[in-house]
Short mmCIF file of C-alpha atoms and ligand atoms in Angstrom, two decimals:
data_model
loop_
_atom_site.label_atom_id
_atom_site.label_comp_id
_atom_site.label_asym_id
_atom_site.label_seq_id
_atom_site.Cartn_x
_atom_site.Cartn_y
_atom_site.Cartn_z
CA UNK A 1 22.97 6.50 -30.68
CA UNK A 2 24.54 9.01 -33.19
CA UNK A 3 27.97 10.44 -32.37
CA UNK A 4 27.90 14.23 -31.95
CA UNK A 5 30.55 15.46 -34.17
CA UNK A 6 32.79 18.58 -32.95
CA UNK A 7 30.99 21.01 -35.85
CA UNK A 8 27.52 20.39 -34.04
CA UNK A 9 28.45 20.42 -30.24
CA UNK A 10 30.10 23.80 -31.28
CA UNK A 11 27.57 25.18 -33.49
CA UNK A 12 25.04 24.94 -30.96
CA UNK A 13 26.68 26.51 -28.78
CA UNK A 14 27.48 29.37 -30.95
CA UNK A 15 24.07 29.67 -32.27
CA UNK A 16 23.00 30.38 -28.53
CA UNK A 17 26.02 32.23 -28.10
CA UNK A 18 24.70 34.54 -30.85
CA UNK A 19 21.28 34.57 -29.38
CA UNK A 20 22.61 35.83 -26.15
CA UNK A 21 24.38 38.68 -27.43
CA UNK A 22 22.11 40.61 -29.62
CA UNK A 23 23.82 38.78 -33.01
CA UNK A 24 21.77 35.97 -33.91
CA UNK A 25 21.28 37.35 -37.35
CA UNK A 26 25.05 36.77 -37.96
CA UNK A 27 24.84 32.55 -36.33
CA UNK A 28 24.36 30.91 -39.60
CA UNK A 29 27.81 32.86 -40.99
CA UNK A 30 29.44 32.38 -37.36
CA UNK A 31 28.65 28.40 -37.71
CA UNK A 32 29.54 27.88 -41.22
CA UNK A 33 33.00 29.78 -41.34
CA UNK A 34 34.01 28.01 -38.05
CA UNK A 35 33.31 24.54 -39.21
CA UNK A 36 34.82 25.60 -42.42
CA UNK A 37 38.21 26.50 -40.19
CA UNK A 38 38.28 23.69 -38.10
CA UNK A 39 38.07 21.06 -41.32
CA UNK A 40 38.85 17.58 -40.29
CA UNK A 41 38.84 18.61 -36.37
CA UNK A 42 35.22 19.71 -36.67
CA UNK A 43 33.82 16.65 -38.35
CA UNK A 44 35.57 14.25 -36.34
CA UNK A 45 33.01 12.11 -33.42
CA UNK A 46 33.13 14.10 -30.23
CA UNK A 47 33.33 10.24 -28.51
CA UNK A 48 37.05 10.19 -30.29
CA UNK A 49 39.97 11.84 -28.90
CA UNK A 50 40.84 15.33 -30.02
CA UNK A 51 43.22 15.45 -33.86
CA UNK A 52 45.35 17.40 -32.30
CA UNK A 53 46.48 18.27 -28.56
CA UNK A 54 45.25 22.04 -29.32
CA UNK A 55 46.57 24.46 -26.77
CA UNK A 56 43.65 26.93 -28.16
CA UNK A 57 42.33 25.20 -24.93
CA UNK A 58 42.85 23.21 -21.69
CA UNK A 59 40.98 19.96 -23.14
CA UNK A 60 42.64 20.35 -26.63
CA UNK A 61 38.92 21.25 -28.36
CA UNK A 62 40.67 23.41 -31.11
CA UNK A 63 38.15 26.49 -31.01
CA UNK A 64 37.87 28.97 -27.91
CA UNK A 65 34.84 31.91 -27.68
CA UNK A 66 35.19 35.08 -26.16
CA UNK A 67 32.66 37.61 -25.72
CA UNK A 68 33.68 41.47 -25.90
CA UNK A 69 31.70 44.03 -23.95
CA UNK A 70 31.97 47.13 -25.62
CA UNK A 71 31.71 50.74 -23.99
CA UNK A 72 28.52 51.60 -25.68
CA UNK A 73 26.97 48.55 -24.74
CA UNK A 74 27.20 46.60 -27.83
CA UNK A 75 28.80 42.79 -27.84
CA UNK A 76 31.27 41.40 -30.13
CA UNK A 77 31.84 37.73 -30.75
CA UNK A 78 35.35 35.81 -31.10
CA UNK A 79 36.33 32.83 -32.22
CA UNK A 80 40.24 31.79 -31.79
CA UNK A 81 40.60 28.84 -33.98
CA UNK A 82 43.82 26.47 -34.41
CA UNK A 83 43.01 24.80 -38.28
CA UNK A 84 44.03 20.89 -38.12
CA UNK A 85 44.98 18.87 -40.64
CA UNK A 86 43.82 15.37 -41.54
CA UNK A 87 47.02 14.18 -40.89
CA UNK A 88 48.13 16.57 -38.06
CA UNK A 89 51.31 17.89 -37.28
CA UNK A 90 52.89 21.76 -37.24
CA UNK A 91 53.79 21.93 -40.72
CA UNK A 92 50.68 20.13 -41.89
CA UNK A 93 48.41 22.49 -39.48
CA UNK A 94 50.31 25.51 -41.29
CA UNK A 95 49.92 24.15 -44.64
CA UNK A 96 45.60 23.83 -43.84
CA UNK A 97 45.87 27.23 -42.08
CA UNK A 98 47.32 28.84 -45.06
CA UNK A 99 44.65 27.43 -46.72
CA UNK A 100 41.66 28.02 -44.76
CA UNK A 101 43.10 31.46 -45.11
CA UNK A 102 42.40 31.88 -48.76
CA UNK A 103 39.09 30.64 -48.39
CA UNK A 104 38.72 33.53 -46.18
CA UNK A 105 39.71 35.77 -48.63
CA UNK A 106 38.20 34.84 -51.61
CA UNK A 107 34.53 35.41 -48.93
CA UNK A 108 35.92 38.78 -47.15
CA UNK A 109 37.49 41.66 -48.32
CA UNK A 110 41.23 40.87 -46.24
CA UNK A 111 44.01 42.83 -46.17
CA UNK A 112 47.14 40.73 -46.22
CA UNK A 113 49.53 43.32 -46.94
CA UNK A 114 51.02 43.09 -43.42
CA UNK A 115 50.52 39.58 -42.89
CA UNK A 116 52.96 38.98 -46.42
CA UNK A 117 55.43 41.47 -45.04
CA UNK A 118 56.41 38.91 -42.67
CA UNK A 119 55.08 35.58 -43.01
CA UNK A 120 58.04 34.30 -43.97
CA UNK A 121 60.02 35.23 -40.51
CA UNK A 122 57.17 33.45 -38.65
CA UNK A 123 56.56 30.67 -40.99
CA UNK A 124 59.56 27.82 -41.13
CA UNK A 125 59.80 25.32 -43.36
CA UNK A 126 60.01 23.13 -39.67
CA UNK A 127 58.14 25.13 -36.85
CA UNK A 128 58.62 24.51 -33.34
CA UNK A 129 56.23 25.22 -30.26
CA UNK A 130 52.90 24.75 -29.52
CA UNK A 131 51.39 26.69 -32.38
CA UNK A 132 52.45 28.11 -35.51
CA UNK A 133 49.18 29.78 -37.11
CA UNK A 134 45.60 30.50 -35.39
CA UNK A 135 42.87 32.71 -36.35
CA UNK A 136 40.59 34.76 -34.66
CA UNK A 137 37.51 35.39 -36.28
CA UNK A 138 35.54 38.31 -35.16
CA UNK A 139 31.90 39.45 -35.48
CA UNK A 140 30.00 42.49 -34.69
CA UNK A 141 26.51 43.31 -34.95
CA UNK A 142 27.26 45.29 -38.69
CA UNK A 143 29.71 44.65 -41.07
CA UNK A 144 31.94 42.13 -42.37
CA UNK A 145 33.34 39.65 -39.92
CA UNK A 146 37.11 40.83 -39.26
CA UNK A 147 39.92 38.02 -39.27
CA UNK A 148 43.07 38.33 -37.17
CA UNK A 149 46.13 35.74 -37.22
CA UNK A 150 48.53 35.08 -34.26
CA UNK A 151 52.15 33.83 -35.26
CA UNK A 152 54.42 32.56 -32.56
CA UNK A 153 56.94 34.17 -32.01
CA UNK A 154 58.94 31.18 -30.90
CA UNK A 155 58.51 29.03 -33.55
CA UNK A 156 62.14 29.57 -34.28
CA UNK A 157 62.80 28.45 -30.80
CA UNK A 158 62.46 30.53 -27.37
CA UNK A 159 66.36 31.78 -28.23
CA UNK A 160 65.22 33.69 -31.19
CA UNK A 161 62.16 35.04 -30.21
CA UNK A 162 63.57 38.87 -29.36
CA UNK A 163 65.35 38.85 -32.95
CA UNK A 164 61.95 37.85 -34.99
CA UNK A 165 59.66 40.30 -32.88
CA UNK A 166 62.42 43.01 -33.50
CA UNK A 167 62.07 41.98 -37.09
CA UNK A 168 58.76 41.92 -37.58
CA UNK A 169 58.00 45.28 -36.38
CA UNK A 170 60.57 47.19 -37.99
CA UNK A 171 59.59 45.67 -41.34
CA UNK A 172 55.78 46.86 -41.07
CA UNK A 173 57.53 50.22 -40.23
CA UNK A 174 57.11 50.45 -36.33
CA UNK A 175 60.72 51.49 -36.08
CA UNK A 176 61.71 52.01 -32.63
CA UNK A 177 58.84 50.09 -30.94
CA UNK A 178 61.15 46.99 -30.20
CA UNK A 179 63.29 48.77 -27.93
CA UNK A 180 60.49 50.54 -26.90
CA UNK A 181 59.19 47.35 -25.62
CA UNK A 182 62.32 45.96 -24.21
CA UNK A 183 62.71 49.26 -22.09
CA UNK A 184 59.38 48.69 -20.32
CA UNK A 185 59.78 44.84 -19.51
CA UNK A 186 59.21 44.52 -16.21
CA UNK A 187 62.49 42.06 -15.45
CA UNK A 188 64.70 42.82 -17.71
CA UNK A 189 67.08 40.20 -19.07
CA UNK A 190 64.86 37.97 -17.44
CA UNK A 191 63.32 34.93 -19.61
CA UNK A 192 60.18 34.82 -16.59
CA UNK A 193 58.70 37.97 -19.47
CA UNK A 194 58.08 35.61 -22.92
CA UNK A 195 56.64 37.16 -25.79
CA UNK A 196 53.94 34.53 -26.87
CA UNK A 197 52.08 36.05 -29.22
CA UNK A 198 52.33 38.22 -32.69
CA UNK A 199 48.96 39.03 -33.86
CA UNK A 200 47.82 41.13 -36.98
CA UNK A 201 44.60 42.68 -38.18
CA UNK A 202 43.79 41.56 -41.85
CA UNK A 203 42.23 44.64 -41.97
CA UNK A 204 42.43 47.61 -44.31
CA UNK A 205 41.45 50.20 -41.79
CA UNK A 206 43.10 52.45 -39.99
CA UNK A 207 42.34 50.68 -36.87
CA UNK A 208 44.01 47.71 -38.20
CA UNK A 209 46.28 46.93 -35.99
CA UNK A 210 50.11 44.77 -34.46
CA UNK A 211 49.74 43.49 -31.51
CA UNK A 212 52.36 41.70 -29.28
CA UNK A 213 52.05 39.72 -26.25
CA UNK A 214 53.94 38.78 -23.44
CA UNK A 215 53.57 36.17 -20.59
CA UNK A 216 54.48 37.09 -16.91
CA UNK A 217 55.66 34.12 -15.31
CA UNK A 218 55.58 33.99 -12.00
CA UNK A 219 54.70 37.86 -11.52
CA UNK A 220 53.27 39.55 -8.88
CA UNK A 221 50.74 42.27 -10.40
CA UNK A 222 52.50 45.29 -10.05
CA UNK A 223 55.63 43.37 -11.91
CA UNK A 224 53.36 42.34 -14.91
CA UNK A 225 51.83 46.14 -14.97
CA UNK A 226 54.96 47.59 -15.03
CA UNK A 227 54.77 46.82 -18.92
CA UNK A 228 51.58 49.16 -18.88
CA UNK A 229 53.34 52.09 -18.61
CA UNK A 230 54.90 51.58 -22.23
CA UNK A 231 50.99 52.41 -23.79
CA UNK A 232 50.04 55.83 -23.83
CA UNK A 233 46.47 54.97 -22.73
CA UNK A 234 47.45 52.75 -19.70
CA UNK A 235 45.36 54.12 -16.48
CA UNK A 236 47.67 51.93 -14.12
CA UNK A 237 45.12 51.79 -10.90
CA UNK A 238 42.24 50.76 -13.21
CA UNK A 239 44.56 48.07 -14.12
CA UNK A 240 45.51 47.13 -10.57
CA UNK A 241 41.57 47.01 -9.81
CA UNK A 242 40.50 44.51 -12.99
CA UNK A 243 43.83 42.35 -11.84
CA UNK A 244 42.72 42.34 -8.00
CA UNK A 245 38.97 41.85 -9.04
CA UNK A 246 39.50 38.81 -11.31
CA UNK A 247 43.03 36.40 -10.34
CA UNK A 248 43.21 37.83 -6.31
CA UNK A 249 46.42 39.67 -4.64
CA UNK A 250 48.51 37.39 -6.75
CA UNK A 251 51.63 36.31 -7.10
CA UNK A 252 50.25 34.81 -10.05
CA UNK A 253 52.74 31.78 -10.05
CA UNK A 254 50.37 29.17 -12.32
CA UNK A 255 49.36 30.10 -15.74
CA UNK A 256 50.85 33.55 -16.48
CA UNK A 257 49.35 37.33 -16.44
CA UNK A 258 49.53 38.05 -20.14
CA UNK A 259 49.80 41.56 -21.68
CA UNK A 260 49.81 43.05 -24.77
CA UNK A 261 50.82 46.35 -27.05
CA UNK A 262 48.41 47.38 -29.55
CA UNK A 263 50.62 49.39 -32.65
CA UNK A 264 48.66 51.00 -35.19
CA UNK A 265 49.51 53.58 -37.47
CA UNK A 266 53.01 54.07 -37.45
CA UNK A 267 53.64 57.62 -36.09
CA UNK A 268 55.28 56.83 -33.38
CA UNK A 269 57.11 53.89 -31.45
CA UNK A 270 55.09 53.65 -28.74
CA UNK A 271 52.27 51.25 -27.97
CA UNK A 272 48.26 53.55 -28.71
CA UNK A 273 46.90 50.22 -26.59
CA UNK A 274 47.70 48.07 -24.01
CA UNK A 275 45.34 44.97 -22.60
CA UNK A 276 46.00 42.94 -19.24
CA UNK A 277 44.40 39.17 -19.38
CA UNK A 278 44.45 37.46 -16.54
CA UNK A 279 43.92 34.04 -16.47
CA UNK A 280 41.28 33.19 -13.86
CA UNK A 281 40.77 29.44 -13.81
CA UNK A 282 43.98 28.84 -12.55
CA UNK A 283 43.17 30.95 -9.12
CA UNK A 284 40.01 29.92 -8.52
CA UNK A 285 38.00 27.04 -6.95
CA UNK A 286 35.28 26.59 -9.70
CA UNK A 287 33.36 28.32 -12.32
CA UNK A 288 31.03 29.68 -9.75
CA UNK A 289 33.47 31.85 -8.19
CA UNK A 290 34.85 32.52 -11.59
CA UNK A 291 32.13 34.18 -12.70
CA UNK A 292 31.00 35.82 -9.52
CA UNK A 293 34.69 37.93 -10.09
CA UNK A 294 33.73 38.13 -13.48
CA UNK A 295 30.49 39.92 -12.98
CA UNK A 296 32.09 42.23 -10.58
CA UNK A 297 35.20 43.20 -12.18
CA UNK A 298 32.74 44.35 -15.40
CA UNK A 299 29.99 46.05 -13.16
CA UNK A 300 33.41 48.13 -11.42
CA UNK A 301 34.27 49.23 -15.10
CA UNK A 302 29.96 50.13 -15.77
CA UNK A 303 29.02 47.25 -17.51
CA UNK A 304 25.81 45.69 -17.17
CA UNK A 305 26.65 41.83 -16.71
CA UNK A 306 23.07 40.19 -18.21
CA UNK A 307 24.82 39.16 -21.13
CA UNK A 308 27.53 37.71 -19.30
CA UNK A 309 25.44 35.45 -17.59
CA UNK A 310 23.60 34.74 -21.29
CA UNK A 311 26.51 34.13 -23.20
CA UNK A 312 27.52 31.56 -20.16
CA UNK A 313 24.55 29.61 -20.31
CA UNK A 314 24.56 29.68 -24.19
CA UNK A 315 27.77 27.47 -23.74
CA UNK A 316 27.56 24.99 -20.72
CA UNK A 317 23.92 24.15 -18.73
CA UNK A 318 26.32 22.34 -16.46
CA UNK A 319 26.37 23.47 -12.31
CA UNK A 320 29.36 26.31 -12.68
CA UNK A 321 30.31 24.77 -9.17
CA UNK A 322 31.14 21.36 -10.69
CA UNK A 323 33.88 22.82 -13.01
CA UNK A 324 36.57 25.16 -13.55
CA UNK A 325 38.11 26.68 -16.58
CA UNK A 326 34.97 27.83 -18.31
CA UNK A 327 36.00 31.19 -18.00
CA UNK A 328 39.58 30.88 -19.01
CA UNK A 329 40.79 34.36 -19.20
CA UNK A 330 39.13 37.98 -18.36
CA UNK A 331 40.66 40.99 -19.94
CA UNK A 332 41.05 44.59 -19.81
CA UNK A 333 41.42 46.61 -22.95
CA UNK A 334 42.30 50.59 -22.56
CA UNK A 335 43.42 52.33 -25.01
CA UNK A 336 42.14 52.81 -29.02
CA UNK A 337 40.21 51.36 -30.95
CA UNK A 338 38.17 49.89 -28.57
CA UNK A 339 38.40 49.78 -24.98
CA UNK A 340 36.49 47.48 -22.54
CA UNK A 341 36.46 44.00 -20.99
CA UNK A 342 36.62 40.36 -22.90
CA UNK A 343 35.50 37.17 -21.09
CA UNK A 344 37.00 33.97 -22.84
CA UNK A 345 34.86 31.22 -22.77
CA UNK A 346 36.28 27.35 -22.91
CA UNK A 347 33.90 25.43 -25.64
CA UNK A 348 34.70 22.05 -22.76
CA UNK A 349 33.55 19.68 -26.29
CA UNK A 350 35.58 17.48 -24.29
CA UNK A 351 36.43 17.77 -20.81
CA UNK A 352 35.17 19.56 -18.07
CA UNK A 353 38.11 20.40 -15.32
CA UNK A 354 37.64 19.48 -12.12
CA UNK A 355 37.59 22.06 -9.44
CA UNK A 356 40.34 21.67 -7.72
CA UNK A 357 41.97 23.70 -3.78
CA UNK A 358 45.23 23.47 -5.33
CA UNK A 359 44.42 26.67 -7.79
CA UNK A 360 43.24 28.95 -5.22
CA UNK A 361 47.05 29.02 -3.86
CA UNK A 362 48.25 28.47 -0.54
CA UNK A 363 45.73 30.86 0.64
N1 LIG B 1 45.02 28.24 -24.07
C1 LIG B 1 46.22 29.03 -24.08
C2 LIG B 1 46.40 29.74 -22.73
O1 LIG B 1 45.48 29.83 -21.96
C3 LIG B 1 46.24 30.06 -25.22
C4 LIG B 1 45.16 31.09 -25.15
C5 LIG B 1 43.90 30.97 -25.63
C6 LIG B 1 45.25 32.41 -24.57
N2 LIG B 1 43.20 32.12 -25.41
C7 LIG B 1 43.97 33.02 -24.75
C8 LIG B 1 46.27 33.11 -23.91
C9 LIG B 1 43.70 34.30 -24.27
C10 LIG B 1 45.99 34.41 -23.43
C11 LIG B 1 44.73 34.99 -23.62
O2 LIG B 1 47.50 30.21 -22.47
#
């Protein structure tokens, strides 16, 4: 028998993905720009272990999906990609990032402006942590596809973290937003609030925007939405609803509640966005029940769930009972440019979890 390589488990799965969701005259781009990303990771026999111990996902596969449902009823595909290099490691995975990245820009019409402002703060000759570059790539029915990186903002170590977000922001001209930030953490001077992620728009729009992430750890809900009040368009009980709906009364003591700050146009310091992700395989049995909160929290917020239940079966034909963790995270986006709900979907080219008691809580 052939080995399946990691390129065509994937890029069946995102041709159906594309067939579920209204884009399947974008698949052949979708499956030829993400092998393209994932390189030496994509070609490599599914049968072998993974490169590189990706934390893009729980079984290392270095690509995760997620499916946006938009107010006016139209989809939008993601791709968060971690590019690996032959010979793996975090300078070498930069080094075929950076790369994969002009590739992308000699195809699309990027905007690096931002990303050049401060690349250098978030790029070390020697990173540290789990990542150091991923991509998202991101397609809509019309249009070019839109490409967004996420820096770490550890990768100077966990100590420096508050000094490189500060940074960062202040160069792209968000002066103010840091302290902004700081005064709506919901511990503060605590380390359980991380900032995990630094993301940028290669966009040229105005819609192109900063966002900045932080993990919860060990929150209850109302601790980790206490950092919703610092976004303008934060509607605090719908958030309380999504975060009840999906991960239960919480406290949400295994993988953390994440939130994040959307910036755009700098006019003012404070956030124009805010989304709350929670992530749901870590308080639930299985898939099964996973979804079952899925489809509920998006019918509370109006949203027709058919191509939810697509866009699952486009990725895994396996019993949703026998498995947990293919619907990682479920978020809530308020705020501009787009608000709405995005299910993340686990690719599981590798490993299916277990369902397992011990994630429901002591419950
Ligand atoms: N797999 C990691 C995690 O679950 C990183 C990650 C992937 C993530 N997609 C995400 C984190 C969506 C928050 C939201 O933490």
């Amino acid at each position: 028998m052939r080995a399946v390589s990691v390129n065509e488990y994937t890029g069946a799965q995102l041709r159906r993905l594309c067939l579920a969701i209204g884009l399947e005259h974008r698949a052949d781009e979708v499956v030829e720009v993400v092998a393209d990303l994932l390189g030496p990771a994509g070609t490599r026999g599914l049968a072998e272990p993974p490169l590189w111990r990706s934390d893009v996902a729980d079984d290392h596969s270095p690509v995760e999906y997620s499916v946006a449902f938009e107010e006016d009823g139209s989809h939008t595909l993601r791709m968060l990609i971690e590019c690996v290099a032959a010979a793996p490691g975090p300078r070498q995975n930069m080094a075929a990032a950076l790369a994969a990245l002009d590739r992308l820009a000699e195809r699309y019409p990027l905007a690096t402006d931002k990303f050049d402002e401060v690349r250098d703060l978030f790029l070390p000759e020697d990173p540290q942590g789990v990542f150091t570059l991923w991509f998202s790539f991101v397609v809509r029915s019309e249009g070019p596809p839109m490409v967004k990186v996420y820096l770490n903002p550890e990768v100077r170590g966990q100590a420096k973290a508050d000094s490189l977000v500060r940074t960062a922001l202040s160069r792209l001209g968000f002066t103010g937003s840091f302290d902004w930030v700081l005064a709506h953490q919901p511990r503060p001077g605590s380390t359980l609030d991380r900032f995990s992620f630094f993301a940028l728009d290669l966009e040229d729009t105005a819609s192109a925007r900063v966002k900045l992430y932080q993990s919860h750890f060990a929150a209850t809900a109302a601790e980790a939405q206490s950092a919703a009040g610092a976004a303008d368009a934060a509607d605090t009980a719908r958030v309380a609803e999504f975060t009840a709906l999906v991960g239960g009364p919480g406290p949400f003591l295994r993988r953390p509640l994440v939130s994040s700050h959307t910036f755009l146009a700098s006019d003012s310091a404070r956030p124009k966005g805010y989304s709350l992700y929670v992530p749901v395989r870590d308080y639930v049995r299985d898939d099964a029940v996973a979804l079952d909160r899925t489809r509920r929290a998006l019918r509370s917020f109006g949203v027709d769930t058919a191509a939810l239940e697509r866009a699952v079966r486009a990725v895994t034909d396996r019993p949703l009972a026998e498995g947990v963790g293919l619907l990682a995270h479920v978020s809530l986006r308020m705020g501009p440019p787009r608000p709405g709900v995005t299910v993340y979907l686990s690719a599981e080219a590798y490993e299916v979890n277990r369902p397992s008691r011990a994630r429901v809580g002591a419950a």
